[in-house]
Amino acid sequence: MNNSRLQIELDSARTDMKKMLPQEILDTFETTIREISDSNMASGLSLGTRAPDFSLPDYTGRAITLSEETTKGPVVLIFYRGHWCPFCNLQLKVYQQYMDEITSLNAQLIAISPQTSEHSMNMQQKNELSFHVLSDIHNQTAEKYNLKFRLPEYAHEIYKSLGISLDTFNGDSTWELPVPATFIIDSEGMIRAGLVDADYQKRMEPAEVLQVLRSL
């Protein structure tokens, strides 16, 4: 597979978005990305850090605990914004196509968002995902990973105009989200590699993840 396949698809989605949306909305998106990036408020955790443990429910209500999963092998941990985000959908759909290779390396993938279980179920079923898709209500786990931020109030109405009411998707009124991030956690629970970027149009390539997993 193409080593930059995911970014090619993300760039294509970005081009489509620019064609569909007014410049005013695009400018607001860019402003929020720049503000979050410049503030360094949600820059993730350093490599070599022990990954904070968590226990979060999948859409059936079954709790998945990180420390239990790492005893089975490495974990690829993805924080995404929600199933309303086209870039998040693309990322998880592309990663699904690499799942055979990921599992052949004795690893697994866990995806986390602040969505309610109902919306996590929609994400999992719509994209036919075979890996764990968990709900981090109130972004408590995202906060442990230094990823949580609050979407600026000036962006709320624009998101709502696009059918994105985070209070509905996330089940609270905070308008908080995680900065998209991917971490590779080894069987000892240590973060060995990752990518955290306030620009949600950039994600870690599966080919890079596989390269790290092969080195563990």
Short mmCIF file of C-alpha atoms in Angstrom, two decimals, residues 2-205:
data_model
loop_
_atom_site.label_atom_id
_atom_site.label_comp_id
_atom_site.label_asym_id
_atom_site.label_seq_id
_atom_site.Cartn_x
_atom_site.Cartn_y
_atom_site.Cartn_z
CA ASN A 2 1.04 3.61 -0.58
CA ASN A 3 3.00 4.86 2.45
CA SER A 4 1.26 8.25 2.27
CA ARG A 5 -2.17 6.90 1.39
CA LEU A 6 -3.95 8.44 4.35
CA GLN A 7 -2.57 11.93 3.77
CA ILE A 8 -3.52 11.75 0.08
CA GLU A 9 -7.11 11.03 1.08
CA LEU A 10 -7.08 13.75 3.74
CA ASP A 11 -5.77 16.27 1.22
CA SER A 12 -8.53 15.27 -1.19
CA ALA A 13 -11.15 15.80 1.54
CA ARG A 14 -9.63 19.20 2.30
CA THR A 15 -9.91 20.19 -1.36
CA ASP A 16 -13.56 19.09 -1.42
CA MET A 17 -14.26 21.06 1.75
CA LYS A 18 -12.78 24.22 0.24
CA LYS A 19 -15.10 23.85 -2.74
CA MET A 20 -18.19 23.34 -0.60
CA LEU A 21 -17.85 25.89 2.21
CA PRO A 22 -17.78 29.70 2.18
CA GLN A 23 -14.41 31.33 2.78
CA GLU A 24 -15.67 32.84 6.05
CA ILE A 25 -16.21 29.38 7.51
CA LEU A 26 -12.87 28.11 6.20
CA ASP A 27 -11.15 31.13 7.77
CA THR A 28 -12.80 30.36 11.12
CA PHE A 29 -11.57 26.77 10.96
CA GLU A 30 -8.02 27.94 10.26
CA THR A 31 -8.17 30.49 13.08
CA THR A 32 -9.20 27.88 15.63
CA ILE A 33 -6.41 25.55 14.48
CA ARG A 34 -3.86 28.34 14.77
CA GLU A 35 -5.06 29.44 18.22
CA ILE A 36 -4.95 25.93 19.63
CA SER A 37 -1.52 25.29 18.12
CA ASP A 38 -0.06 28.60 19.28
CA SER A 39 -1.40 28.21 22.82
CA ASN A 40 0.28 24.81 23.22
CA MET A 41 -2.66 24.00 25.48
CA ALA A 42 -3.18 20.46 24.19
CA SER A 43 0.16 19.20 22.97
CA GLY A 44 -0.12 15.61 24.16
CA LEU A 45 2.40 13.55 26.13
CA SER A 46 6.10 13.08 25.49
CA LEU A 47 7.57 9.90 24.09
CA GLY A 48 8.89 7.66 26.83
CA THR A 49 6.02 8.65 29.13
CA ARG A 50 3.91 5.96 30.75
CA ALA A 51 0.51 5.99 29.09
CA PRO A 52 -2.19 6.94 31.60
CA ASP A 53 -4.48 4.01 32.26
CA PHE A 54 -8.19 4.23 31.51
CA SER A 55 -11.31 2.14 31.45
CA LEU A 56 -13.90 3.32 28.91
CA PRO A 57 -17.09 1.79 27.50
CA ASP A 58 -17.71 0.64 23.96
CA TYR A 59 -21.19 1.16 22.50
CA THR A 60 -22.48 -1.99 24.20
CA GLY A 61 -21.40 -0.66 27.59
CA ARG A 62 -18.52 -3.12 27.94
CA ALA A 63 -15.54 -1.48 29.63
CA ILE A 64 -12.14 -1.72 27.91
CA THR A 65 -9.13 -1.09 30.16
CA LEU A 66 -5.82 -0.05 28.63
CA SER A 67 -3.60 -1.83 31.16
CA GLU A 68 -5.44 -5.10 30.47
CA GLU A 69 -5.09 -4.68 26.72
CA THR A 70 -1.35 -3.95 26.79
CA THR A 71 -0.74 -7.27 28.54
CA LYS A 72 -1.76 -8.84 25.21
CA GLY A 73 0.67 -6.71 23.17
CA PRO A 74 1.17 -3.15 21.86
CA VAL A 75 -1.78 -0.80 21.45
CA VAL A 76 -2.29 1.83 18.76
CA LEU A 77 -4.36 4.49 20.50
CA ILE A 78 -6.22 7.05 18.40
CA PHE A 79 -8.05 10.08 19.77
CA TYR A 80 -10.51 11.49 17.24
CA ARG A 81 -13.08 14.29 17.33
CA GLY A 82 -16.27 12.51 16.33
CA HIS A 83 -18.17 10.79 13.56
CA TRP A 84 -19.30 14.23 12.31
CA CYS A 85 -15.67 14.93 11.29
CA PRO A 86 -14.92 13.76 7.72
CA PHE A 87 -11.19 13.64 8.43
CA CYS A 88 -11.75 11.36 11.43
CA ASN A 89 -13.91 9.06 9.33
CA LEU A 90 -11.21 8.85 6.68
CA GLN A 91 -8.52 8.09 9.23
CA LEU A 92 -10.40 5.24 10.87
CA LYS A 93 -11.56 3.79 7.54
CA VAL A 94 -7.99 3.72 6.24
CA TYR A 95 -6.66 2.19 9.47
CA GLN A 96 -9.32 -0.51 9.21
CA GLN A 97 -7.73 -1.56 5.93
CA TYR A 98 -4.45 -2.17 7.79
CA MET A 99 -5.94 -4.18 10.64
CA ASP A 100 -4.71 -7.54 9.37
CA GLU A 101 -1.15 -6.22 9.39
CA ILE A 102 -1.59 -4.59 12.80
CA THR A 103 -2.96 -7.77 14.39
CA SER A 104 -0.27 -9.89 12.70
CA LEU A 105 2.21 -7.90 14.80
CA ASN A 106 0.31 -8.92 17.96
CA ALA A 107 -1.01 -5.36 18.29
CA GLN A 108 -4.47 -3.88 18.39
CA LEU A 109 -6.14 -0.52 17.79
CA ILE A 110 -8.33 1.47 20.15
CA ALA A 111 -10.13 4.65 19.03
CA ILE A 112 -11.49 7.17 21.53
CA SER A 113 -13.77 10.19 21.19
CA PRO A 114 -15.96 12.22 23.58
CA GLN A 115 -19.11 11.10 21.77
CA THR A 116 -21.94 9.32 23.50
CA SER A 117 -22.13 5.56 23.04
CA GLU A 118 -24.88 5.97 20.44
CA HIS A 119 -22.64 8.08 18.23
CA SER A 120 -19.69 5.76 18.80
CA MET A 121 -21.91 2.93 17.57
CA ASN A 122 -22.77 4.97 14.47
CA MET A 123 -19.06 5.51 13.80
CA GLN A 124 -18.26 1.84 14.23
CA GLN A 125 -21.11 0.50 12.14
CA LYS A 126 -20.98 3.10 9.36
CA ASN A 127 -17.29 2.46 8.72
CA GLU A 128 -17.44 -1.30 9.51
CA LEU A 129 -14.68 -1.00 12.08
CA SER A 130 -13.42 -4.19 13.72
CA PHE A 131 -11.46 -2.48 16.51
CA HIS A 132 -12.59 -0.95 19.82
CA VAL A 133 -14.39 2.42 19.50
CA LEU A 134 -14.78 3.90 22.98
CA SER A 135 -16.64 6.83 24.53
CA ASP A 136 -14.63 9.26 26.66
CA ILE A 137 -17.49 11.24 28.15
CA HIS A 138 -16.41 14.71 29.34
CA ASN A 139 -12.97 14.11 27.77
CA GLN A 140 -11.57 12.83 31.05
CA THR A 141 -9.11 10.49 29.34
CA ALA A 142 -8.20 13.10 26.72
CA GLU A 143 -7.33 15.41 29.61
CA LYS A 144 -4.97 12.76 31.08
CA TYR A 145 -3.20 12.68 27.71
CA ASN A 146 -3.02 16.50 27.58
CA LEU A 147 -5.27 16.68 24.52
CA LYS A 148 -8.42 18.41 25.78
CA PHE A 149 -9.34 21.90 24.60
CA ARG A 150 -12.50 23.99 24.43
CA LEU A 151 -13.70 25.07 21.03
CA PRO A 152 -13.81 28.91 21.01
CA GLU A 153 -17.27 30.34 21.45
CA TYR A 154 -17.10 32.29 18.17
CA ALA A 155 -16.99 28.94 16.33
CA HIS A 156 -20.08 27.43 17.98
CA GLU A 157 -22.68 28.94 15.65
CA ILE A 158 -20.66 28.03 12.57
CA TYR A 159 -20.42 24.41 13.71
CA LYS A 160 -24.15 24.39 14.45
CA SER A 161 -24.90 25.81 10.99
CA LEU A 162 -23.16 22.71 9.59
CA GLY A 163 -25.27 20.37 11.73
CA ILE A 164 -22.52 19.86 14.29
CA SER A 165 -23.93 20.52 17.77
CA LEU A 166 -21.30 19.17 20.11
CA ASP A 167 -23.68 19.33 23.06
CA THR A 168 -25.81 16.74 21.24
CA PHE A 169 -22.95 14.55 20.00
CA ASN A 170 -21.06 14.60 23.31
CA GLY A 171 -23.94 14.76 25.75
CA ASP A 172 -22.67 17.84 27.59
CA SER A 173 -22.50 21.61 27.08
CA THR A 174 -18.74 22.12 27.38
CA TRP A 175 -17.90 22.15 23.65
CA GLU A 176 -14.66 20.39 24.52
CA LEU A 177 -12.78 18.14 22.12
CA PRO A 178 -9.50 16.25 21.95
CA VAL A 179 -6.77 17.37 19.61
CA PRO A 180 -6.49 14.44 17.16
CA ALA A 181 -3.64 12.17 18.24
CA THR A 182 -2.16 8.75 17.63
CA PHE A 183 0.06 7.01 20.19
CA ILE A 184 1.86 3.67 19.94
CA ILE A 185 2.00 2.11 23.40
CA ASP A 186 4.19 -0.91 24.03
CA SER A 187 3.35 -3.94 26.15
CA GLU A 188 4.97 -2.27 29.16
CA GLY A 189 2.55 0.65 28.87
CA MET A 190 5.11 3.16 27.58
CA ILE A 191 4.44 5.62 24.74
CA ARG A 192 6.99 4.74 22.08
CA ALA A 193 5.85 6.94 19.17
CA GLY A 194 3.01 9.20 18.17
CA LEU A 195 1.66 12.28 16.47
CA VAL A 196 -0.36 15.09 18.04
CA ASP A 197 -1.44 17.93 15.76
CA ALA A 198 -4.01 20.68 16.27
CA ASP A 199 -4.51 20.61 12.50
CA TYR A 200 -7.12 17.85 12.28
CA GLN A 201 -6.30 17.47 8.57
CA LYS A 202 -2.99 15.79 9.51
CA ARG A 203 -2.83 12.27 10.98
CA MET A 204 -0.19 9.63 11.54
CA GLU A 205 0.20 7.31 8.57
#
